[in-house]
Coordinates of C-alpha atoms in Angstrom, one line a residue:
M8 CA 38.7 -28.8 -47.1
K9 CA 38.1 -25.6 -44.9
V10 CA 35.4 -23.4 -45.5
N11 CA 35.7 -19.7 -44.9
S12 CA 33.8 -18.6 -41.8
V13 CA 32.8 -15.4 -43.6
Y14 CA 31.2 -17.3 -46.4
V15 CA 29.3 -19.5 -44.0
K16 CA 28.0 -16.5 -42.0
F17 CA 26.9 -14.9 -45.1
F18 CA 25.0 -17.9 -46.2
L19 CA 23.4 -18.4 -42.8
L20 CA 22.3 -14.8 -42.7
L21 CA 20.9 -15.0 -46.1
V22 CA 18.7 -18.1 -45.4
I23 CA 17.3 -16.3 -42.3
L24 CA 16.4 -13.0 -44.4
I25 CA 14.5 -15.2 -47.0
G26 CA 12.8 -17.2 -44.1
C27 CA 11.6 -13.9 -42.5
K28 CA 10.6 -12.5 -45.8
E29 CA 8.5 -15.7 -46.7
G30 CA 6.9 -15.6 -43.1
N31 CA 6.2 -12.1 -43.2
E32 CA 4.6 -12.6 -46.7
G33 CA 2.5 -15.5 -45.3
A34 CA 1.3 -13.6 -42.4
I35 CA 0.4 -10.7 -44.6
S36 CA -1.5 -13.1 -46.9
S37 CA -3.3 -14.8 -44.1
K38 CA -4.4 -11.4 -42.6
K39 CA -5.6 -10.5 -46.1
D40 CA -7.6 -13.6 -46.3
M41 CA -9.1 -13.1 -43.0
L42 CA -10.0 -9.6 -43.9
K43 CA -11.5 -10.6 -47.1
E44 CA -13.6 -13.3 -45.3
E45 CA -14.9 -10.8 -42.7
H46 CA -15.7 -8.3 -45.4
S47 CA -17.6 -11.1 -47.7
T48 CA -19.4 -12.5 -44.8
P49 CA -21.1 -10.2 -42.4
K50 CA -21.3 -11.1 -38.8
T51 CA -24.9 -10.3 -38.6
V52 CA -27.7 -10.2 -41.1
E53 CA -31.4 -9.1 -40.7
L54 CA -34.2 -11.7 -40.0
L55 CA -37.7 -10.5 -40.6
V56 CA -40.5 -12.1 -38.7
G57 CA -44.1 -12.1 -39.8
T58 CA -46.7 -12.7 -37.0
F59 CA -50.3 -13.2 -36.0
T60 CA -51.5 -10.3 -34.1
S61 CA -54.2 -11.7 -31.9
E62 CA -51.9 -11.6 -28.8
D63 CA -49.0 -9.4 -28.0
S64 CA -47.5 -9.1 -31.4
K65 CA -48.2 -5.9 -33.5
G66 CA -46.9 -6.9 -37.0
I67 CA -43.6 -7.3 -38.7
Y68 CA -40.4 -7.4 -36.7
K69 CA -36.6 -7.4 -37.3
L70 CA -34.0 -9.4 -35.4
D71 CA -30.2 -9.5 -35.8
F72 CA -28.8 -13.0 -36.5
D73 CA -25.2 -13.6 -35.5
Q74 CA -23.8 -15.9 -38.4
K75 CA -21.0 -17.2 -36.0
T76 CA -22.9 -18.0 -32.9
G77 CA -26.4 -18.4 -34.2
A78 CA -27.8 -16.0 -31.6
L79 CA -30.7 -13.5 -32.2
S80 CA -30.9 -10.0 -30.8
N81 CA -32.2 -6.4 -30.9
K82 CA -35.9 -7.0 -31.7
V83 CA -37.3 -4.0 -33.5
L84 CA -41.1 -3.4 -34.7
L85 CA -40.9 -2.4 -38.4
A86 CA -44.4 -2.2 -39.5
E87 CA -47.8 -2.4 -37.7
R88 CA -50.2 -4.6 -39.4
K89 CA -52.7 -7.3 -38.7
N90 CA -51.8 -10.9 -39.1
P91 CA -48.9 -10.2 -41.7
G92 CA -48.4 -13.9 -41.9
Y93 CA -46.1 -14.5 -44.8
L94 CA -43.5 -12.3 -46.1
Y95 CA -41.1 -11.9 -49.2
I96 CA -38.3 -9.6 -49.6
S97 CA -37.3 -8.1 -52.8
Q98 CA -33.8 -9.0 -54.3
D99 CA -32.5 -5.6 -53.9
R100 CA -33.3 -6.0 -50.1
K101 CA -35.5 -2.5 -50.3
K102 CA -39.0 -3.9 -50.4
V103 CA -41.1 -6.2 -48.2
Y104 CA -44.3 -8.0 -49.4
S105 CA -46.7 -9.4 -46.8
S106 CA -49.8 -11.6 -47.2
N107 CA -52.2 -10.4 -44.6
G108 CA -54.6 -13.2 -43.3
V109 CA -57.6 -11.1 -42.8
A110 CA -61.1 -10.7 -44.4
P111 CA -61.0 -9.3 -47.1
G112 CA -57.5 -10.5 -47.8
S113 CA -54.8 -8.1 -48.9
I114 CA -51.3 -7.9 -49.8
S115 CA -49.1 -5.1 -48.4
I116 CA -46.0 -3.6 -50.1
Y117 CA -43.6 -1.7 -47.9
E118 CA -40.2 0.2 -48.6
F119 CA -37.3 0.4 -45.9
T120 CA -36.3 3.6 -44.6
A121 CA -32.7 4.7 -45.2
D122 CA -31.6 3.5 -41.9
R123 CA -33.5 0.1 -42.2
S124 CA -35.3 0.9 -38.9
Q125 CA -38.8 1.1 -40.2
L126 CA -41.0 -0.1 -43.1
N127 CA -43.2 2.4 -44.7
L128 CA -46.2 1.2 -46.5
I129 CA -46.4 2.3 -50.3
D130 CA -49.3 0.2 -51.7
E131 CA -52.1 -2.2 -50.5
L132 CA -53.6 -4.7 -52.9
A133 CA -56.8 -6.7 -52.6
S134 CA -56.1 -10.3 -52.8
K135 CA -59.5 -10.9 -54.2
G136 CA -60.2 -13.6 -51.7
A137 CA -60.2 -14.4 -47.7
G138 CA -57.4 -15.3 -45.9
A139 CA -54.3 -14.4 -48.1
C140 CA -51.6 -16.8 -46.4
Y141 CA -48.8 -17.1 -48.8
I142 CA -47.1 -14.5 -51.3
E143 CA -44.3 -15.0 -53.8
L144 CA -42.7 -13.0 -56.6
N145 CA -41.2 -14.4 -59.8
D146 CA -37.4 -14.4 -60.3
K147 CA -37.9 -11.0 -62.7
E148 CA -40.0 -9.6 -60.1
S149 CA -42.5 -8.8 -62.8
L150 CA -45.5 -10.6 -61.2
V151 CA -46.5 -11.2 -57.3
A152 CA -49.0 -13.9 -56.5
A153 CA -50.8 -14.6 -53.4
A154 CA -52.9 -17.7 -52.1
N155 CA -56.1 -17.2 -50.3
Y156 CA -56.8 -20.0 -47.7
G157 CA -60.3 -19.0 -46.7
S158 CA -61.7 -18.6 -50.2
G159 CA -59.6 -21.2 -51.9
S160 CA -58.4 -18.9 -54.6
I161 CA -55.4 -17.2 -56.0
V162 CA -54.4 -13.6 -57.3
V163 CA -51.7 -12.4 -59.6
Y164 CA -50.6 -8.9 -60.2
K165 CA -48.3 -7.5 -62.8
L166 CA -45.4 -5.3 -61.4
E167 CA -43.5 -2.6 -63.5
P168 CA -39.8 -2.2 -63.2
S169 CA -40.4 1.3 -61.6
G170 CA -42.5 -0.7 -58.9
V171 CA -45.8 0.4 -60.1
V172 CA -48.5 -2.3 -59.9
D173 CA -51.0 -3.2 -62.6
N174 CA -54.4 -2.7 -60.8
A175 CA -56.1 -5.3 -63.1
P176 CA -55.2 -8.5 -61.3
M177 CA -55.7 -12.0 -62.6
S178 CA -58.0 -14.1 -60.1
V179 CA -59.0 -17.9 -60.1
Q180 CA -61.2 -19.5 -57.9
H181 CA -60.5 -23.2 -57.3
Q182 CA -63.0 -25.9 -57.1
G183 CA -62.8 -29.3 -55.1
S184 CA -63.2 -31.0 -51.7
G185 CA -61.7 -33.9 -49.8
P186 CA -62.7 -36.5 -47.1
H187 CA -61.1 -34.7 -44.2
P188 CA -63.3 -32.1 -42.0
N189 CA -60.8 -29.5 -43.2
Q190 CA -61.5 -30.1 -46.8
K191 CA -65.1 -29.1 -47.3
S192 CA -63.9 -26.6 -49.9
P193 CA -60.9 -25.6 -51.7
H194 CA -58.1 -23.8 -49.7
A195 CA -55.2 -22.7 -51.7
H196 CA -52.3 -22.6 -49.2
C197 CA -49.1 -21.7 -51.3
V198 CA -48.2 -20.4 -54.8
K199 CA -44.6 -21.1 -56.3
F200 CA -43.3 -19.7 -59.7
H201 CA -41.2 -22.3 -61.5
P202 CA -37.5 -21.3 -61.6
T203 CA -37.8 -20.9 -65.5
G204 CA -40.8 -18.5 -65.0
K205 CA -43.0 -20.7 -67.3
Y206 CA -45.4 -21.8 -64.6
L207 CA -47.1 -20.8 -61.5
Y208 CA -47.9 -23.7 -59.1
A209 CA -50.8 -23.5 -56.6
V210 CA -50.9 -25.9 -53.8
D211 CA -54.5 -26.5 -52.5
L212 CA -54.9 -28.1 -49.2
G213 CA -58.8 -28.5 -49.7
A214 CA -58.9 -30.0 -52.9
D215 CA -56.1 -32.4 -52.5
E216 CA -54.5 -31.3 -55.8
I217 CA -51.4 -29.3 -57.2
M218 CA -52.6 -27.0 -59.8
F219 CA -50.8 -25.0 -62.2
Y220 CA -51.0 -22.0 -64.8
E221 CA -48.9 -21.5 -67.9
I222 CA -47.4 -17.8 -68.1
N223 CA -47.0 -16.4 -71.4
D224 CA -44.5 -13.8 -72.9
S225 CA -47.0 -10.9 -71.7
N226 CA -46.9 -12.0 -68.0
E227 CA -50.5 -13.4 -68.2
I228 CA -51.6 -16.8 -66.8
G229 CA -53.4 -19.2 -68.6
N230 CA -56.1 -21.7 -67.7
L231 CA -56.0 -23.7 -64.5
Q232 CA -54.5 -27.2 -64.9
T233 CA -54.0 -30.1 -62.7
A234 CA -50.3 -31.0 -61.9
L235 CA -50.8 -33.7 -59.5
K236 CA -53.5 -35.2 -57.7
T237 CA -52.5 -36.3 -54.1
D238 CA -54.0 -39.0 -52.2
P239 CA -57.7 -38.2 -50.8
G240 CA -57.0 -36.6 -47.4
D241 CA -53.7 -35.7 -47.9
G242 CA -54.2 -31.9 -47.5
P243 CA -51.1 -30.6 -49.5
R244 CA -49.9 -27.3 -48.0
H245 CA -46.4 -26.2 -49.2
M246 CA -44.0 -27.0 -52.0
V247 CA -40.2 -26.4 -52.7
F248 CA -38.1 -26.9 -55.8
H249 CA -34.9 -28.7 -55.9
P250 CA -31.8 -26.5 -56.1
N251 CA -30.5 -28.2 -59.3
K252 CA -32.9 -30.7 -60.6
N253 CA -36.3 -30.4 -62.4
R254 CA -38.0 -31.7 -59.2
V255 CA -40.3 -30.7 -56.4
F256 CA -41.0 -31.8 -52.8
I257 CA -44.6 -31.4 -51.3
I258 CA -45.6 -31.3 -47.6
N259 CA -49.2 -32.7 -46.6
E260 CA -50.5 -31.2 -43.7
L261 CA -53.4 -33.6 -43.1
S262 CA -51.7 -37.0 -43.7
S263 CA -48.3 -35.9 -42.1
T264 CA -46.6 -37.0 -45.1
V265 CA -43.9 -35.8 -47.8
I266 CA -44.1 -36.3 -51.6
S267 CA -41.1 -35.9 -53.9
A268 CA -42.1 -35.7 -57.8
N269 CA -40.4 -34.9 -60.9
I270 CA -41.4 -31.9 -63.1
N271 CA -42.2 -32.3 -66.7
E272 CA -40.9 -29.1 -68.1
Q273 CA -42.5 -29.4 -71.4
T274 CA -46.1 -29.8 -69.7
G275 CA -45.7 -28.6 -66.2
T276 CA -47.2 -31.9 -64.8
L277 CA -45.7 -33.8 -61.8
D278 CA -44.8 -37.3 -61.7
R279 CA -44.8 -38.6 -58.3
I280 CA -41.4 -40.4 -57.2
D281 CA -42.1 -41.3 -53.4
K282 CA -44.2 -40.6 -50.3
R283 CA -43.1 -40.9 -46.8
S284 CA -44.5 -40.2 -43.3
T285 CA -42.7 -37.2 -41.3
L286 CA -43.5 -39.1 -37.9
P287 CA -41.9 -42.0 -36.1
E288 CA -43.7 -45.2 -36.4
E289 CA -44.5 -45.4 -32.4
Y290 CA -46.1 -41.9 -32.4
T291 CA -49.9 -42.2 -32.5
G292 CA -50.8 -38.7 -31.4
P293 CA -52.4 -35.6 -33.4
N294 CA -50.1 -33.9 -36.0
A295 CA -50.5 -31.3 -38.6
C296 CA -47.5 -30.7 -40.9
A297 CA -46.6 -27.0 -42.0
D298 CA -43.3 -26.1 -43.7
I299 CA -40.7 -27.8 -45.8
H300 CA -37.3 -26.8 -46.9
L301 CA -34.0 -28.5 -48.8
S302 CA -30.4 -28.2 -47.9
A303 CA -28.6 -26.3 -50.8
D304 CA -27.1 -29.2 -52.2
G305 CA -30.5 -31.0 -52.3
Q306 CA -29.5 -34.1 -50.1
F307 CA -31.5 -33.4 -47.1
L308 CA -35.0 -32.6 -46.7
Y309 CA -36.5 -30.7 -43.5
A310 CA -40.2 -30.8 -42.6
S311 CA -41.9 -29.4 -39.5
N312 CA -44.4 -31.3 -37.3
R313 CA -46.9 -29.4 -35.4
G314 CA -48.1 -31.5 -32.6
H315 CA -45.2 -34.0 -32.5
N316 CA -43.4 -30.6 -32.3
S317 CA -40.4 -31.6 -34.2
I318 CA -38.4 -31.2 -37.6
A319 CA -38.3 -34.4 -39.8
I320 CA -35.1 -34.8 -41.5
F321 CA -35.0 -36.8 -44.8
S322 CA -32.0 -38.0 -46.9
V323 CA -32.8 -37.5 -50.6
S324 CA -31.4 -39.9 -53.2
E325 CA -30.3 -39.1 -56.8
I326 CA -33.4 -40.2 -58.1
G327 CA -35.7 -38.4 -55.5
E328 CA -36.3 -41.3 -53.0
L329 CA -36.8 -40.2 -49.4
K330 CA -35.5 -41.8 -46.2
L331 CA -36.7 -40.5 -42.6
L332 CA -33.4 -40.2 -40.7
T333 CA -34.8 -38.9 -37.5
T334 CA -37.1 -36.2 -35.9
E335 CA -35.5 -33.4 -33.9
P336 CA -37.4 -31.8 -31.2
V337 CA -38.1 -28.1 -31.8
H338 CA -37.9 -26.9 -28.3
G339 CA -41.3 -25.0 -28.6
D340 CA -44.9 -25.7 -29.6
W341 CA -46.5 -25.6 -32.9
P342 CA -43.6 -25.2 -35.5
R343 CA -45.3 -23.1 -38.3
N344 CA -42.5 -22.1 -40.3
F345 CA -38.5 -22.5 -40.2
I346 CA -35.9 -21.4 -42.6
L347 CA -32.2 -22.3 -43.3
S348 CA -29.4 -19.7 -43.1
A349 CA -27.8 -18.7 -46.4
D350 CA -24.6 -20.7 -45.5
G351 CA -26.7 -23.9 -44.5
E352 CA -25.1 -23.7 -41.1
F353 CA -28.2 -23.0 -39.0
L354 CA -31.8 -23.8 -38.8
L355 CA -34.3 -21.4 -37.1
V356 CA -37.7 -22.6 -36.1
A357 CA -40.8 -20.1 -35.7
N358 CA -43.0 -22.0 -32.8
E359 CA -46.4 -20.3 -33.1
R360 CA -47.8 -21.2 -29.7
S361 CA -44.9 -21.2 -27.4
N362 CA -44.0 -17.7 -28.7
N363 CA -40.3 -18.4 -29.6
I364 CA -37.9 -18.8 -32.2
S365 CA -35.4 -21.6 -31.6
I366 CA -31.9 -22.0 -33.3
F367 CA -30.2 -25.3 -34.2
K368 CA -26.7 -26.0 -35.7
V369 CA -26.8 -28.1 -39.0
N370 CA -24.2 -30.7 -39.6
T371 CA -24.0 -30.3 -43.4
E372 CA -22.4 -33.9 -43.8
T373 CA -25.3 -35.8 -42.1
G374 CA -28.1 -33.4 -42.1
Q375 CA -28.6 -33.6 -38.5
L376 CA -29.7 -30.8 -36.1
N377 CA -28.2 -29.8 -32.8
Y378 CA -30.2 -27.5 -30.4
T379 CA -27.8 -24.5 -29.7
G380 CA -29.5 -23.3 -26.6
N381 CA -30.1 -20.0 -28.2
Q382 CA -33.9 -18.9 -28.6
V383 CA -35.7 -15.4 -28.6
E384 CA -39.2 -14.7 -27.2
I385 CA -41.6 -13.0 -29.7
S386 CA -45.4 -13.3 -29.8
R387 CA -46.8 -15.8 -32.4
P388 CA -44.1 -15.9 -35.0
V389 CA -45.4 -17.7 -38.2
C390 CA -42.8 -16.7 -41.0
L391 CA -39.0 -16.0 -41.0
K392 CA -37.2 -14.5 -43.8
F393 CA -33.6 -13.5 -44.2

């Protein structure tokens, strides 16, 4: 049977037109997706750096972090302040709080200028102790707490929604000591609000203890209680909460170990699960652990080794057991603090003694770190915050 050539040509033309339309729609859709992705994920984000100011540093700095390449650039001094050693950024990104490791200790509250090129000091609070070294706000941003390392005490201020601070702080002096020469007296090193807002935890290096305070509906803290006694000489320093389990992880500065523990949400106490060394078995040199962080999925734990100068990488099981996978050199000296990028793709390390920040690419499937070759010089960096 013969087919009319006119019909054949018409059919072929129709197929071509439909294909072109689908191709154009696909290209437009792809372009929209690319634009949406570019809009939702800014190429650069701000990294704030707290420093010790005994050398060339002058205070709090800002750098631009490229989320595609991992590079840091455009260093700007935001605020001059002596030893702004730990920072907290408000949820609306407009305010910055710093604990200042001076005597007497203090908490500074800053506000960004409209162009974000400078921080203006808007309030200065007494930390009611010496050597304020850590600061944190609760999720409602109705309380600000600080840990005083030198005096072994904590202080808590109430914050009003307007930003006004209640100048009647709640202050508690810790007691206790340990067998290590650095444990002759209490040394509060970290304060952390439980995600539910029910408890405030305080990590005391000198007392070998994780303490806690219940928080009532009036935003007042209760009496000091013991959440967990660590082994003598552990020297607990920092702690971090699991992203989706009622669990906590603690880094011990003096014994170079990490602890996992479940949180009893009814009582606030901690039940130890596991404890592991942050060092390879063959290493016998000096070391002092510093910082600790979890991947967003809670599968990998990272801890910094000062002395061995590495990041220890652990896998975390479903029940909280730890396994040391490896240690990654930090390409610097004395990694006091480090941070994971929001997408979990990069890990940045503040190397205090070598005056640099080094950047690593994270393998999110294995937890492993790969040095990018990117680093930036900055005098005595001790805290990194996105």
